[in-house]
Every structure is written in structure tokens, then in C-alpha cells.
């Protein structure tokens, strides 16, 4: 088979025409799997629906600069790489009895080579040991939550640890695991992080001061951001446009410039972008995927084949591709147990300016509100609620902030204090003077929270769009209420003149960007869709390498765990029985 002429964009080895593995999606999970497989000599085809902001990514030598810039209009307002909700909408409802409505942001991610991690804050903490056995821990503590589907993962933290170490080495994770800013809640690790920690943002210093006064433990969050030259990439210059933006300097160790680039440079990998996968075609037995259909940039249907097929399109899209292909599972778990992290956002207004225009997006956090003891192995009994890491942030985008100043609340505020709009922009209380605490609360898995196909709404390709049915559980709502006064106390201790919380509206779809579940892993088809590595129980050559396989969501940012699991899955394909044998980065680093 030769490469179809109508495919508009290809990276890597364009002469490959037979593939051992086909990967759907080039994000954190797909790129990590591509790296391991291509390094082992497998011929890999990656199909990516999105655009390519990394021209020349497959050239050896110096990595060319990408098409990103510190431009709010281009990135945040014109959605340079985001999925366009007009062309590819999603629908949302809170319960089965409602008719789902199209909404512009049902947790949309980006559509680009390298996936959403390219524009993320690349906060890359590990989960902790108790996260992998949460059902047992809750049960032992006598905590029962009717309607939830907590289960233990079919693997332990210890089993994943070498893959975490490898993911940190490949991505270039910076942080502090020893010293003054140490995190007592960190799990055990076999190697130190490859890079020294980020310089603290000013807002982080201010909030850390308040946190320490209250006995909390602020620390330098692990982030895949170069604090010094690493892996041929430049160090960060604290440009201020980090989370939500691609890095113009390639200082973020995102999948595109780390694992994907490595895969492309082996000569064993070909990536076709603008390739929107619409269906997996199976053989007569229904157990083998024999080809994958996709729509190219010209709207033409194309087909590709490989011995193994790996879904890594992010959980909502991976589940949708299964539904579009008529795939079901014996246990009825497909698309269910969706989790998003319940974000509680506390805002403090300070007299002084907090200088969010310099720095990354977040350098410091506390894990005290996770509800887990030091070492991360056991639940705290004194605080009976599990929430998550609390990020110390601020506002760094003046144009977005100015637009926010046109909201009725801000206009009302200006009228009340007799302030002109111009003065409001100069003083910018909701920009230059705000500190923001974002708590990433654990979101309880529930079978009723699910993705399926909307019966009426179709996308630009004529395909049924994903429909999300989702309602929060008291598990995360009560945790949020429990920690809110403590967040307010922290803001006050740091010097905030006053603080408030962003209101929660259950009618608005969750938009945390941490999308997990739907293809959960487990020990048997009765309790899960995939096995302990991510292979579909009911199919012989189909796998999942994105957050779909997560059993529970923890209270930590998920992407490092997605990468570690994808490395482990690919390792198991290449080296069954000893997947860790394929790990090379950490051991080469010495
Ligand atoms: C602003 C922002 C900040 C974030 N900050 C953090 C953070 O600091 N830390 C953290 O851990 N996480 C963060 N996240 C979340 C993080 O980006 C995701 O966890 C991560 O990208 C998930 O990786 P993935 O490979 O599963 O999915 P994705 O990154 O979404 O990759 C999936 C890829 O598949 C492609 N695709 C989808 N459908 C198809 C199809 N039908 N055919 C072909 N290709 C398809 C998509 O275009 C995409 O490139 C953030 C996200 C955003 C948006
Ligand atoms: S803050 Fe640093 S890592 Fe983030 S986009 Fe700017 S230069 Fe890149």
C-alpha cells in the first residue's frame, strides 16, 4: 500500500507502508506508546486528527521553533489549536431522563500534533500508593459512598514506579524532592527528578507564606518545564503565557518534542495529521480490528491497517470511536465511570500587585487537602474528605482580564465605587491583584456518568457526536465544602483583603480538562473494559493508552500517569512478561 496522495500532512518516514501498530491520537498516551514501539523496531503509524504546529519536528539536529507565540488573541480567543465546537460539538445532560443539549465546552481539548499536553501547564506529579487501592482504603476506613464505583486498580504504585521514573526522564520533569520545599506527601521514588525546581513565582511566595503560617506544606510542583537546557531544548524564560499556550521555545517537555519526536527520528514511525479516525473495522469474529477508517483533510475516507491498534484519542473520543464502530463490552462498562476532577476555585484580592505576567502558570502547591497521610500510602482519619492538590496561581492574561471586566458583575462593581472603565483596567483588581487557589478534587467514579453517542446531533463529518451524561456525587461536593473555609483562611493568612469562590453550577458541563475513565482497566470483563495493561478484554488486538483506563482519578494532575501507563502498555507488547526491560531513558541517564 502506498501513502494516499490526498493525505495533506505526514511526518516521519513517509516510505513505510506496512505497520505493526496503528495509534489513534498523538497526545501524551499515544506518543509515549509510539516512542517505545518505534525504539524496539516496530513499524508504527500514528493517525492524528489535528493540525501540526511543529513543522520540521521530524528533522534531526536542532528542533525547529514551533508556530506558537505569546498571543492571547490567537491562542485563547481564536482557538489556534482547540477543537472547534461549531464543527465538532458535544452534548451534555445531567441525567438519563433529560435531552442532552449542545454546549460549546464539554471539556474540549486541543486537536494538534502532540495533543493537549502541548498547551497544558505540564504539571506532572505522580499519583501516590493509596490511589491505586482506593476502594480497599475507603472500605477499611468504613467510608461508603452509595452510587459510586470505586475499585482498586489492577496494578500497584510499586509496579508503575519504574515507568514514572522513565516518564520523568523523557519529559524532563523539574521539581524539589528534598530540601526546604520538600513535599511530605510525595510517594517513594527510585531516582531523583532530572531537573532542579522552577524559580518560584511571586504569587507563589505570597501564598506559601500564608500556607506555612497555618502549618501547611507548600512545595515546588513537579513540572515538565526546562529549568536548564535539557534534551536539546532551551530553558524556560518565564514568559507568563504558559498553561493554555504552546511554548514558543520548546521549553515545555510536551509529548510532541519528547516522546513523539524520538519516535519520528527512529525511522520506524509515520504520523499522518488531519487524519480523523471514524471507525474501527473488525473481522467476521468481531475479535480483531482489521483496518481503521479515517477522514483526511480533503474530506476523503481513507483506510489503514496494522497488527495492533491502540486508542489514544483521549477518553471521550476513544469511547466514541468504540461506539461508532459497534464495539461493546461484556460487562457493560464501556463509556461509564467518567471522572473529571472537581475544581474548587478560591480567589483572593490583594492590595499589592502579584505580577502574574512573569513566570509559568503555577510553580507551587499544597497537598495537605488531599486527605492522605505523609508518604501517600494511607488515608488521614482526622479529615474524612479526599480532595486534591491546591495550585497557587494568578491571572497572567491582560486581554482576557479586560474582557472579563465587561461582565455585568465587574461593571456593577465599577459603578458601585464610581470607577471608570479605564481606571478599572489600570487598577485591574481582577487581574493584577488576584491570587487564585485551584483545588483539583478527586471525582468519585459513578457508572451513571457516561459517554455515548448523541441520537440527533452530528458533527461536520456527519458522525454522531459524543453525549456526556454527568452529575457530581456528594463525595466531591462535600469535600469541596469541607476545604473551602480552609482555602479562605489560607488566602487571608497570605494577606488577601477579601476572598470568594467561583460559583458552582451543575448545569454547566465539567471543564477541568482532566478527562478520565470510560475504558477502565480491571482484572476481568465483568468489572472492566480493559485488562491490567490496557488491552480490551473482548478483542485480540485493540488497546487503550489514554486516561480512559483510569479506575479512580486521584487528586493529582493526571498526565504523567497517562504517560507511565502508556509506556508500560507498549513495554508489555514489545516484551511480554517484562515490560520494564524496554525502559532506556532513565538508565542511560545513569
Ligand atoms: C489548558 C490546559 C492545561 C492543562 N494542564 C495540565 C497540567 O498542568 N497537568 C496535567 O497533568 N494535565 C493538564 N491538562 C490535561 C492534559 O492536557 C491531558 O491530561 C492530556 O493531554 C491527556 O493526554 P491524552 O493523550 O490522553 O489526550 P490528548 O492530549 O487529548 O491527545 C489525544 C489526541 O488524539 C487526537 N484525536 C482525537 N480524536 C481523534 C480521532 N477521531 N482521530 C484521530 N485523532 C484524534 C486529538 O487531536 C489529540 O491530539 C491540561 C489541559 C489543558 C487544556
Ligand atoms: S513560561 Fe516557560 S515553559 Fe511556559 S511557555 Fe513561557 S517559556 Fe515556555
Coordinates of C-alpha atoms and ligand atoms in Angstrom, one line a residue:
X1 CA 0.0 0.0 0.0
X2 CA 1.5 3.4 -0.9
X3 CA 0.7 6.5 1.0
X4 CA -2.6 8.1 -0.4
X5 CA -1.7 11.3 -2.2
X6 CA -4.6 13.1 -0.6
X7 CA -3.2 12.9 2.9
X8 CA -2.2 16.5 3.4
X9 CA 0.4 16.2 6.1
X10 CA 2.9 13.5 7.0
X11 CA 5.8 13.5 9.5
X12 CA 8.4 10.8 9.9
X13 CA 9.2 8.0 7.5
X14 CA 6.9 8.5 4.6
X15 CA 8.0 5.4 2.8
X16 CA 6.6 3.0 5.4
X17 CA 3.6 1.1 4.1
X18 CA 3.2 -1.9 6.5
X19 CA 2.7 -1.3 10.2
X20 CA 2.9 -3.4 13.3
X21 CA 0.9 -0.9 15.3
X22 CA -1.5 1.9 14.5
X23 CA -2.1 4.5 17.1
X24 CA -5.1 6.8 17.1
X25 CA -4.1 10.2 18.6
X26 CA -0.6 11.7 19.1
X27 CA -1.2 13.1 22.6
X28 CA 0.6 12.1 25.8
X29 CA -0.5 8.5 25.8
X30 CA -0.2 7.9 22.0
X31 CA 3.2 9.5 21.7
X32 CA 4.6 7.6 24.7
X33 CA 3.4 4.3 23.2
X34 CA 4.8 5.3 19.7
X35 CA 8.2 6.0 21.3
X36 CA 8.6 2.6 23.0
X37 CA 7.3 0.6 20.0
X38 CA 9.4 2.5 17.4
X39 CA 12.5 2.3 19.5
X40 CA 12.0 -1.5 19.6
X41 CA 11.9 -1.7 15.8
X42 CA 8.1 -1.9 15.4
X43 CA 6.8 0.0 12.4
X44 CA 4.3 2.5 13.8
X45 CA 1.6 4.6 12.1
X46 CA 0.1 7.4 14.2
X47 CA -3.2 9.0 12.9
X48 CA -3.8 12.4 14.4
X49 CA -7.0 14.4 13.7
X50 CA -5.5 17.8 14.5
X51 CA -3.2 20.4 12.9
X52 CA 0.6 20.4 13.1
X53 CA 2.1 23.4 14.9
X54 CA 5.5 21.7 14.9
X55 CA 6.8 21.9 11.3
X56 CA 10.1 20.1 10.9
X57 CA 9.5 18.0 14.1
X58 CA 11.0 15.0 12.3
X59 CA 14.2 16.8 11.3
X60 CA 17.3 15.6 13.2
X61 CA 19.5 18.2 14.8
X62 CA 18.1 21.4 16.4
X63 CA 14.4 21.2 17.0
X64 CA 12.8 23.9 14.8
X65 CA 10.7 26.6 16.6
X66 CA 7.0 25.8 16.6
X67 CA 4.2 28.1 15.5
X68 CA 3.2 29.1 19.0
X69 CA 3.5 32.7 20.3
X70 CA 2.6 34.7 23.4
X71 CA -0.6 35.8 21.7
X72 CA -3.8 35.8 23.6
X73 CA -6.0 36.6 20.6
X74 CA -4.5 33.7 18.5
X75 CA -4.5 31.2 21.3
X76 CA -7.2 31.9 23.9
X77 CA -9.8 33.7 21.8
X78 CA -9.3 32.4 18.2
X79 CA -8.6 28.8 19.5
X80 CA -5.4 28.3 17.4
X81 CA -5.3 24.5 18.2
X82 CA -8.6 23.9 20.1
X83 CA -11.3 21.7 18.8
X84 CA -13.9 23.9 17.1
X85 CA -17.2 23.3 18.9
X86 CA -19.2 24.6 15.9
X87 CA -17.7 21.9 13.7
X88 CA -17.4 19.2 16.3
X89 CA -19.9 19.9 19.1
X90 CA -20.6 17.7 22.1
X91 CA -23.8 17.4 24.1
X92 CA -24.4 17.4 27.8
X93 CA -27.1 16.4 30.2
X94 CA -27.2 15.7 33.9
X95 CA -29.3 12.6 33.9
X96 CA -30.7 9.9 31.5
X97 CA -34.2 11.5 31.7
X98 CA -33.1 14.7 30.1
X99 CA -32.5 15.6 26.4
X100 CA -28.8 16.5 26.1
X101 CA -28.0 20.0 24.7
X102 CA -25.1 21.0 22.6
X103 CA -22.6 23.1 24.6
X104 CA -19.5 24.9 23.4
X105 CA -17.3 23.4 26.1
X106 CA -18.0 19.9 27.2
X107 CA -14.4 19.6 28.4
X108 CA -12.9 20.1 25.0
X109 CA -9.2 19.6 24.5
X110 CA -7.0 20.6 21.6
X111 CA -6.7 19.0 18.2
X112 CA -3.0 19.1 17.3
X113 CA 0.1 17.0 16.9
X114 CA 1.2 16.2 20.5
X115 CA -2.3 16.6 21.9
X116 CA -3.5 18.9 24.7
X117 CA -0.4 18.5 26.9
X118 CA 1.4 20.7 24.4
X119 CA -0.6 23.7 25.6
X120 CA -1.1 22.4 29.2
X121 CA 0.7 23.6 32.3
X122 CA 2.6 20.3 32.2
X123 CA 2.3 19.9 36.0
X124 CA 3.5 16.3 36.2
X125 CA 3.1 14.9 39.7
X126 CA 2.8 11.2 40.4
X127 CA -0.2 9.6 42.0
X128 CA 0.5 8.1 45.4
X129 CA 0.4 4.4 46.5
X130 CA -3.1 4.7 48.1
X131 CA -4.6 6.0 44.8
X132 CA -4.1 2.5 43.3
X133 CA -6.1 0.8 46.1
X134 CA -8.7 3.4 46.9
X135 CA -11.7 1.1 47.2
X136 CA -9.9 -1.0 49.8
X137 CA -8.7 2.0 51.7
X138 CA -12.2 3.6 51.8
X139 CA -13.7 0.3 52.9
X140 CA -11.1 -0.2 55.6
X141 CA -11.9 3.3 56.9
X142 CA -15.6 2.5 57.0
X143 CA -16.3 5.1 54.4
X144 CA -19.1 4.1 52.0
X145 CA -20.5 6.2 49.1
X146 CA -23.6 4.7 47.6
X147 CA -23.9 5.1 43.8
X148 CA -20.1 5.2 43.3
X149 CA -18.0 2.6 41.6
X150 CA -14.7 2.9 43.5
X151 CA -12.4 -0.1 42.7
X152 CA -8.8 -0.9 43.2
X153 CA -6.5 -0.7 40.2
X154 CA -5.2 -4.0 38.8
X155 CA -1.7 -2.7 39.4
X156 CA 0.2 -1.2 42.3
X157 CA 2.2 2.1 42.7
X158 CA 5.3 0.0 43.1
X159 CA 4.7 -1.7 39.7
X160 CA 4.2 1.6 38.0
X161 CA 7.2 3.3 39.7
X162 CA 9.9 2.5 37.1
X163 CA 7.6 3.8 34.4
X164 CA 7.0 7.0 36.3
X165 CA 10.8 7.4 36.5
X166 CA 11.1 6.8 32.8
X167 CA 8.3 9.3 32.0
X168 CA 10.0 11.9 34.1
X169 CA 13.3 11.4 32.3
X170 CA 11.7 11.5 28.8
X171 CA 9.7 14.6 29.7
X172 CA 12.4 16.4 31.7
X173 CA 10.5 16.9 34.9
X174 CA 11.8 19.6 37.3
X175 CA 11.0 19.8 41.0
X176 CA 12.1 19.6 44.5
X177 CA 12.1 16.3 46.3
X178 CA 14.5 17.2 49.0
X179 CA 15.3 20.3 50.9
X180 CA 13.3 23.2 52.3
X181 CA 10.4 22.9 49.9
X182 CA 10.1 19.2 50.2
X183 CA 6.6 17.6 49.9
X184 CA 5.9 15.2 52.8
X185 CA 3.0 13.7 50.9
X186 CA 5.2 12.6 47.9
X187 CA 5.4 8.9 47.2
X188 CA 8.7 7.0 47.4
X189 CA 10.8 7.2 44.2
X190 CA 13.8 5.3 42.9
X191 CA 15.6 8.2 41.4
X192 CA 15.7 12.0 41.9
X193 CA 13.9 14.2 39.3
X194 CA 16.1 15.0 36.3
X195 CA 15.9 18.8 36.7
X196 CA 16.2 21.3 39.6
X197 CA 13.0 23.1 40.6
X198 CA 11.4 26.1 39.0
X199 CA 12.1 29.6 40.4
X200 CA 9.0 30.5 42.5
X201 CA 6.6 33.0 41.0
X202 CA 5.9 36.0 43.3
X203 CA 2.3 34.9 43.9
X204 CA 3.6 31.5 45.0
X205 CA 5.9 33.2 47.6
X206 CA 3.0 35.2 48.9
X207 CA 0.6 32.2 49.2
X208 CA 3.4 29.9 50.5
X209 CA 4.0 32.4 53.3
X210 CA 0.3 32.2 54.3
X211 CA 0.2 28.4 54.0
X212 CA 3.3 27.9 56.2
X213 CA 1.7 30.1 58.9
X214 CA -1.2 27.7 59.0
X215 CA 1.2 24.6 59.2
X216 CA 0.7 23.5 55.6
X217 CA 3.5 22.3 53.4
X218 CA 3.9 24.4 50.2
X219 CA 6.2 22.8 47.7
X220 CA 7.6 23.2 44.2
X221 CA 5.2 21.3 41.9
X222 CA 6.8 18.8 39.6
X223 CA 6.6 20.2 36.1
X224 CA 7.9 19.2 32.7
X225 CA 9.5 22.6 32.1
X226 CA 13.2 23.0 31.5
X227 CA 14.9 24.9 34.3
X228 CA 18.1 24.4 32.3
X229 CA 18.9 23.1 28.8
X230 CA 17.7 19.5 28.6
X231 CA 17.5 17.0 25.8
X232 CA 18.4 19.6 23.1
X233 CA 15.7 22.0 24.2
X234 CA 16.0 25.6 25.6
X235 CA 15.3 26.6 29.2
X236 CA 12.1 28.4 30.2
X237 CA 12.2 32.2 30.2
X238 CA 9.1 32.7 32.4
X239 CA 7.2 34.3 29.6
X240 CA 3.9 34.3 31.5
X241 CA 1.8 32.6 28.8
X242 CA 2.2 29.0 29.9
X243 CA -0.9 27.0 30.7
X244 CA -3.3 27.3 27.7
X245 CA -0.4 28.2 25.4
X246 CA 2.2 26.2 23.4
X247 CA 5.7 27.1 24.3
X248 CA 7.4 29.2 21.6
X249 CA 10.9 28.0 22.9
X250 CA 10.1 24.2 23.2
X251 CA 11.0 24.6 26.9
X252 CA 7.9 22.5 27.8
X253 CA 8.7 18.9 27.7
X254 CA 5.4 18.2 26.0
X255 CA 4.8 14.9 24.1
X256 CA 5.5 16.5 20.7
X257 CA 9.1 17.5 21.4
X258 CA 9.9 14.5 23.6
X259 CA 8.4 11.0 23.0
X260 CA 6.8 11.7 19.6
X261 CA 10.0 13.3 18.2
X262 CA 12.0 10.4 19.5
X263 CA 9.6 8.0 17.7
X264 CA 9.8 10.0 14.4
X265 CA 13.6 10.1 14.5
X266 CA 13.9 6.3 14.6
X267 CA 12.8 6.0 11.0
X268 CA 10.2 3.5 12.2
X269 CA 7.3 5.9 12.7
X270 CA 5.0 7.7 10.3
X271 CA 2.5 10.3 11.5
X272 CA -0.4 11.5 9.4
X273 CA -2.1 14.6 10.7
X274 CA -5.5 15.9 9.6
X275 CA -6.5 12.2 9.8
X276 CA -9.8 11.9 11.7
X277 CA -10.5 8.3 12.7
X278 CA -14.1 7.5 12.3
X279 CA -14.4 3.7 12.6
X280 CA -12.5 0.5 13.5
X281 CA -13.4 -2.3 11.1
X282 CA -13.4 -5.8 12.6
X283 CA -13.2 -9.3 11.1
X284 CA -16.1 -11.8 11.0
X285 CA -15.4 -13.0 14.5
X286 CA -15.6 -9.4 15.8
X287 CA -12.5 -10.0 17.9
X288 CA -9.9 -8.5 15.6
X289 CA -9.6 -5.0 14.2
X290 CA -8.5 -5.4 10.6
X291 CA -8.5 -1.8 9.5
X292 CA -9.1 1.7 10.6
X293 CA -11.1 4.2 8.6
X294 CA -10.3 7.9 8.7
X295 CA -11.3 11.1 7.0
X296 CA -8.4 13.1 5.5
X297 CA -8.0 16.9 5.1
X298 CA -9.9 16.7 1.8
X299 CA -12.9 15.0 3.4
X300 CA -12.0 11.8 1.7
X301 CA -12.4 8.4 3.5
X302 CA -9.1 6.6 3.8
X303 CA -8.2 3.3 5.4
X304 CA -5.1 1.9 7.1
X305 CA -4.2 -1.4 8.7
X306 CA -1.8 -2.8 11.4
X307 CA -1.4 -5.9 13.5
X308 CA -2.2 -4.0 16.7
X309 CA -4.5 -0.9 17.2
X310 CA -4.1 1.5 20.1
X311 CA -6.7 4.0 21.0
X312 CA -5.2 7.2 22.5
X313 CA -7.7 9.9 21.4
X314 CA -8.5 10.9 25.0
X315 CA -11.3 9.2 26.8
X316 CA -14.3 10.9 25.4
X317 CA -13.1 10.4 21.8
X318 CA -11.8 6.9 22.4
X319 CA -15.1 5.8 23.8
X320 CA -16.9 7.5 20.9
X321 CA -14.8 5.7 18.3
X322 CA -15.7 2.4 20.0
X323 CA -19.4 3.3 19.8
X324 CA -19.1 4.4 16.2
X325 CA -17.5 1.0 15.5
X326 CA -20.2 -1.0 17.1
X327 CA -17.9 -2.2 19.8
X328 CA -19.5 -3.2 23.1
X329 CA -18.2 -5.0 26.2
X330 CA -19.5 -8.0 28.1
X331 CA -19.6 -6.1 31.4
X332 CA -21.4 -3.0 30.1
X333 CA -18.7 -0.6 31.3
X334 CA -17.8 1.0 28.0
X335 CA -18.1 4.8 28.3
X336 CA -19.0 4.6 32.0
X337 CA -17.3 5.8 35.2
X338 CA -16.2 9.1 33.7
X339 CA -14.2 11.4 36.0
X340 CA -13.0 15.0 35.6
X341 CA -11.6 16.3 38.9
X342 CA -13.9 18.6 40.8
X343 CA -12.2 22.0 40.7
X344 CA -12.8 24.4 43.6
X345 CA -11.5 27.9 42.7
X346 CA -10.9 30.4 45.5
X347 CA -10.0 33.9 44.6
X348 CA -8.2 36.4 46.9
X349 CA -7.9 40.2 46.1
X350 CA -4.6 41.6 47.4
X351 CA -3.6 45.3 47.9
X352 CA -0.3 44.7 46.1
X353 CA 0.2 43.6 42.5
X354 CA 1.1 40.0 42.1
X355 CA 2.9 40.0 38.8
X356 CA 1.4 37.1 37.0
X357 CA 2.8 38.4 33.8
X358 CA 6.1 36.8 34.8
X359 CA 6.6 33.1 35.4
X360 CA 4.9 29.8 34.4
X361 CA 1.3 29.4 35.4
X362 CA 1.8 27.5 38.7
X363 CA 5.1 26.9 40.5
X364 CA 3.8 26.0 44.0
X365 CA 1.0 23.9 45.5
X366 CA 0.0 22.2 48.7
X367 CA -1.1 18.6 49.0
X368 CA -2.4 19.0 52.6
X369 CA -6.0 18.9 51.4
X370 CA -5.7 15.6 49.6
X371 CA -6.7 13.8 52.8
X372 CA -3.9 11.4 52.6
X373 CA -1.1 10.9 55.2
X374 CA 2.6 11.8 54.6
X375 CA 4.2 9.3 52.2
X376 CA 0.9 8.9 50.3
X377 CA 0.2 5.4 51.4
X378 CA -2.7 5.8 53.9
X379 CA -5.8 7.9 54.3
X380 CA -6.0 10.6 57.0
X381 CA -8.6 9.8 59.6
X382 CA -8.9 13.3 61.1
X383 CA -10.0 14.9 57.8
X384 CA -12.6 12.4 56.4
X385 CA -12.7 14.0 52.9
X386 CA -10.5 13.4 49.9
X387 CA -9.9 16.4 47.7
X388 CA -6.6 17.1 45.9
X389 CA -3.6 19.3 45.2
X390 CA -4.2 23.0 45.6
X391 CA -2.4 25.1 42.9
X392 CA -1.2 28.6 43.7
X393 CA -2.0 30.7 40.6
X394 CA -2.9 34.2 39.4
X395 CA -4.0 36.0 36.3
X396 CA -1.5 36.4 33.5
X397 CA -3.6 37.4 30.5
X398 CA -4.4 41.1 30.4
X399 CA -6.6 40.9 27.3
X400 CA -8.7 38.1 28.7
X401 CA -8.9 40.0 32.0
X402 CA -10.0 43.2 30.2
X403 CA -12.7 41.2 28.5
X404 CA -13.8 39.9 31.9
X405 CA -14.1 43.5 33.1
X406 CA -17.0 43.9 30.7
X407 CA -19.0 41.3 32.6
X408 CA -22.1 42.7 34.5
X409 CA -20.5 41.9 37.9
X410 CA -17.4 44.0 37.1
X411 CA -19.4 46.8 35.6
X412 CA -21.6 46.8 38.7
X413 CA -18.5 46.9 40.9
X414 CA -17.2 49.9 38.9
X415 CA -20.5 51.7 39.2
X416 CA -20.7 51.0 42.9
X417 CA -17.3 52.5 43.6
X418 CA -17.7 55.2 40.9
X419 CA -14.7 53.9 39.0
X420 CA -14.4 54.5 35.2
X421 CA -13.8 51.5 32.9
X422 CA -10.3 52.9 32.1
X423 CA -9.5 53.2 35.7
X424 CA -10.8 49.7 36.2
X425 CA -8.3 48.4 33.6
X426 CA -5.4 50.4 35.1
X427 CA -6.2 49.1 38.7
X428 CA -7.3 45.7 37.3
X429 CA -8.4 44.2 40.6
X430 CA -9.4 41.0 38.9
X431 CA -6.1 40.7 37.1
X432 CA -3.1 42.3 38.7
X433 CA -4.3 41.9 42.3
X434 CA -5.8 38.4 42.3
X435 CA -4.3 35.2 43.7
X436 CA -6.2 32.0 42.7
X437 CA -6.3 28.7 44.6
X438 CA -7.4 25.8 42.4
X439 CA -8.1 22.6 44.2
X440 CA -8.2 19.5 41.9
X441 CA -10.6 17.4 44.0
X442 CA -10.9 13.7 43.4
X443 CA -14.1 13.0 41.5
X444 CA -15.8 9.8 42.5
X445 CA -16.4 7.3 39.7
X446 CA -20.0 6.5 39.1
X447 CA -21.4 4.1 36.5
X448 CA -24.2 6.6 35.6
X449 CA -21.6 9.2 34.5
X450 CA -21.0 8.1 30.9
X451 CA -20.3 8.9 27.3
X452 CA -22.3 7.5 24.5
X453 CA -23.5 8.8 21.1
X454 CA -26.0 11.6 20.8
X455 CA -29.1 10.3 18.9
X456 CA -29.6 13.5 16.9
X457 CA -26.6 15.9 16.8
X458 CA -23.9 15.2 14.2
X459 CA -20.5 16.8 13.5
X460 CA -19.1 18.3 10.4
X461 CA -18.3 14.8 9.1
X462 CA -21.9 13.6 9.6
X463 CA -20.9 11.4 12.6
X464 CA -22.9 11.3 15.8
X465 CA -21.2 13.4 18.4
X466 CA -20.3 12.3 22.0
X467 CA -23.0 12.8 24.6
X468 CA -21.9 13.2 28.2
X469 CA -24.3 12.3 31.0
X470 CA -22.8 13.5 34.2
X471 CA -23.7 14.6 37.7
X472 CA -21.5 15.2 40.7
X473 CA -21.6 13.0 43.7
X474 CA -21.7 14.1 47.4
X475 CA -18.2 12.6 47.7
X476 CA -16.6 15.6 45.9
X477 CA -19.2 18.2 46.7
X478 CA -18.8 17.6 50.4
X479 CA -15.0 17.6 50.2
X480 CA -15.2 20.9 48.4
X481 CA -17.4 22.4 51.1
X482 CA -15.1 21.0 53.8
X483 CA -11.9 22.5 52.4
X484 CA -13.4 25.9 51.3
X485 CA -13.1 27.6 54.7
X486 CA -9.5 26.4 54.9
X487 CA -8.7 27.8 51.5
X488 CA -10.2 31.1 52.6
X489 CA -8.2 31.0 55.7
X490 CA -5.1 30.5 53.6
X491 CA -5.8 33.5 51.4
X492 CA -6.4 35.6 54.5
X493 CA -3.1 34.4 56.1
X494 CA -1.3 35.4 52.9
X495 CA -2.7 38.9 53.1
X496 CA -5.8 38.9 50.9
X497 CA -8.1 41.9 51.6
X498 CA -11.0 39.6 50.8
X499 CA -11.7 36.3 49.1
X500 CA -14.6 34.5 47.4
X501 CA -15.2 31.3 45.4
X502 CA -16.2 30.8 41.8
X503 CA -19.8 29.6 42.0
X504 CA -20.6 26.0 41.1
X505 CA -23.4 25.4 38.6
X506 CA -24.3 21.7 38.0
X507 CA -26.0 22.6 34.7
X508 CA -22.6 23.6 33.3
X509 CA -20.5 20.7 32.0
X510 CA -17.3 20.0 33.9
X511 CA -14.4 21.7 32.3
X512 CA -11.3 20.6 34.3
X513 CA -9.5 19.3 31.2
X514 CA -8.6 16.2 33.3
X515 CA -10.6 13.6 31.4
X516 CA -10.5 10.1 32.9
X517 CA -12.4 6.7 32.7
X518 CA -14.8 5.3 30.2
X519 CA -12.5 2.4 29.3
X520 CA -11.5 1.4 32.8
X521 CA -8.9 -1.4 33.4
X522 CA -9.5 -4.3 35.8
X523 CA -9.0 -8.0 36.3
X524 CA -12.0 -9.4 34.5
X525 CA -14.5 -8.5 31.7
X526 CA -17.2 -8.4 34.4
X527 CA -15.6 -5.4 36.1
X528 CA -13.8 -3.6 33.3
X529 CA -13.3 -2.9 29.6
X530 CA -9.5 -3.4 29.5
X531 CA -7.1 -5.7 31.3
X532 CA -4.3 -4.6 33.6
X533 CA -2.2 -3.3 30.7
X534 CA -4.9 -1.7 28.7
X535 CA -5.8 -4.5 26.2
X536 CA -9.5 -4.8 25.6
X537 CA -10.8 -8.0 27.3
X538 CA -13.1 -8.7 24.4
X539 CA -10.8 -8.0 21.4
X540 CA -7.5 -9.7 20.5
X541 CA -5.6 -6.7 19.1
X542 CA -7.2 -3.5 20.5
X543 CA -5.7 -1.4 23.3
X544 CA -6.2 1.9 25.1
X545 CA -3.3 4.2 26.0
X546 CA -5.1 7.3 27.3
X547 CA -6.8 8.3 30.6
X548 CA -9.7 6.1 29.6
X549 CA -8.2 3.2 31.5
X550 CA -8.1 5.1 34.9
X551 CA -10.0 3.3 37.6
X552 CA -10.1 6.2 40.0
X553 CA -8.9 9.8 39.5
X554 CA -6.7 10.7 42.5
X555 CA -6.4 14.4 43.3
X556 CA -3.3 15.0 41.3
X557 CA -2.9 16.2 37.7
X558 CA -3.1 13.0 35.6
X559 CA -0.8 13.3 32.5
X560 CA 2.4 11.8 34.0
X561 CA 0.3 8.8 35.0
X562 CA -1.1 8.6 31.5
X563 CA 2.4 8.5 30.1
X564 CA 3.6 6.0 32.6
X565 CA 0.7 3.6 31.8
X566 CA 1.2 4.0 28.0
X567 CA 5.0 3.2 28.4
X568 CA 4.0 0.1 30.4
X569 CA 1.4 -1.0 27.8
X570 CA 3.9 -0.6 24.9
X571 CA 6.6 -2.3 27.0
X572 CA 4.2 -5.3 27.5
X573 CA 3.6 -5.5 23.8
X574 CA 7.3 -5.5 22.9
X575 CA 8.5 -7.5 25.9
X576 CA 5.6 -9.6 27.3
X577 CA 6.3 -10.5 30.9
X578 CA 9.0 -7.9 31.5
X579 CA 7.7 -4.5 30.1
X580 CA 10.3 -2.6 32.2
X581 CA 13.1 -4.1 30.0
X582 CA 12.2 -1.5 27.3
X583 CA 13.0 1.5 29.5
X584 CA 16.0 3.3 28.3
X585 CA 16.0 7.0 29.2
X586 CA 16.4 6.7 33.0
X587 CA 19.1 4.0 32.8
X588 CA 21.0 5.9 30.1
X589 CA 20.9 9.0 32.3
X590 CA 22.8 6.9 34.9
Ligands
LIG1 C1 -5.2 24.4 29.4 C2 -4.9 23.0 29.9 C3 -4.0 22.9 30.9 C4 -3.7 21.6 31.4 N1 -2.8 21.5 32.4 C5 -2.4 20.2 32.8 C6 -1.4 20.0 33.8 O1 -0.7 21.0 34.2 N2 -1.1 18.8 34.2 C7 -1.7 17.7 33.7 O2 -1.5 16.6 34.1 N3 -2.7 17.8 32.8 C8 -3.1 19.1 32.3 N4 -4.0 19.2 31.3 C9 -4.7 18.0 30.8 C10 -3.7 17.3 29.8 O3 -3.6 18.1 28.7 C11 -4.4 15.9 29.5 O4 -4.4 15.1 30.6 C12 -3.5 15.2 28.4 O5 -3.4 16.0 27.3 C13 -4.3 13.9 28.0 O6 -3.5 13.2 27.1 P1 -4.1 12.2 26.1 O7 -3.0 11.6 25.2 O8 -5.0 11.2 26.8 O9 -5.2 13.0 25.2 P2 -4.9 14.3 24.3 O10 -3.8 15.1 24.7 O11 -6.3 14.9 24.1 O12 -4.5 13.6 22.9 C14 -5.4 13.0 22.1 C15 -5.1 13.3 20.6 O13 -6.0 12.5 19.8 C16 -6.4 13.3 18.8 N5 -7.7 12.7 18.4 C17 -8.9 12.9 19.0 N6 -9.9 12.3 18.3 C18 -9.3 11.7 17.2 C19 -9.8 10.9 16.1 N7 -11.0 10.6 16.0 N8 -8.9 10.6 15.2 C20 -7.5 10.9 15.3 N9 -7.1 11.6 16.3 C21 -7.9 12.0 17.3 C22 -6.5 14.7 19.3 O14 -6.5 15.6 18.3 C23 -5.3 14.7 20.3 O15 -4.2 15.2 19.6 C24 -4.3 20.5 30.8 C25 -5.2 20.6 29.7 C26 -5.5 21.9 29.3 C27 -6.4 22.0 28.1
LIG2 S1 6.6 30.1 30.9 FE1 8.4 29.0 30.1 S2 7.7 26.9 29.6 FE2 5.9 28.2 29.8 S3 5.5 28.9 27.7 FE3 6.8 30.5 28.6 S4 9.0 30.0 28.2 FE4 7.7 28.2 27.7

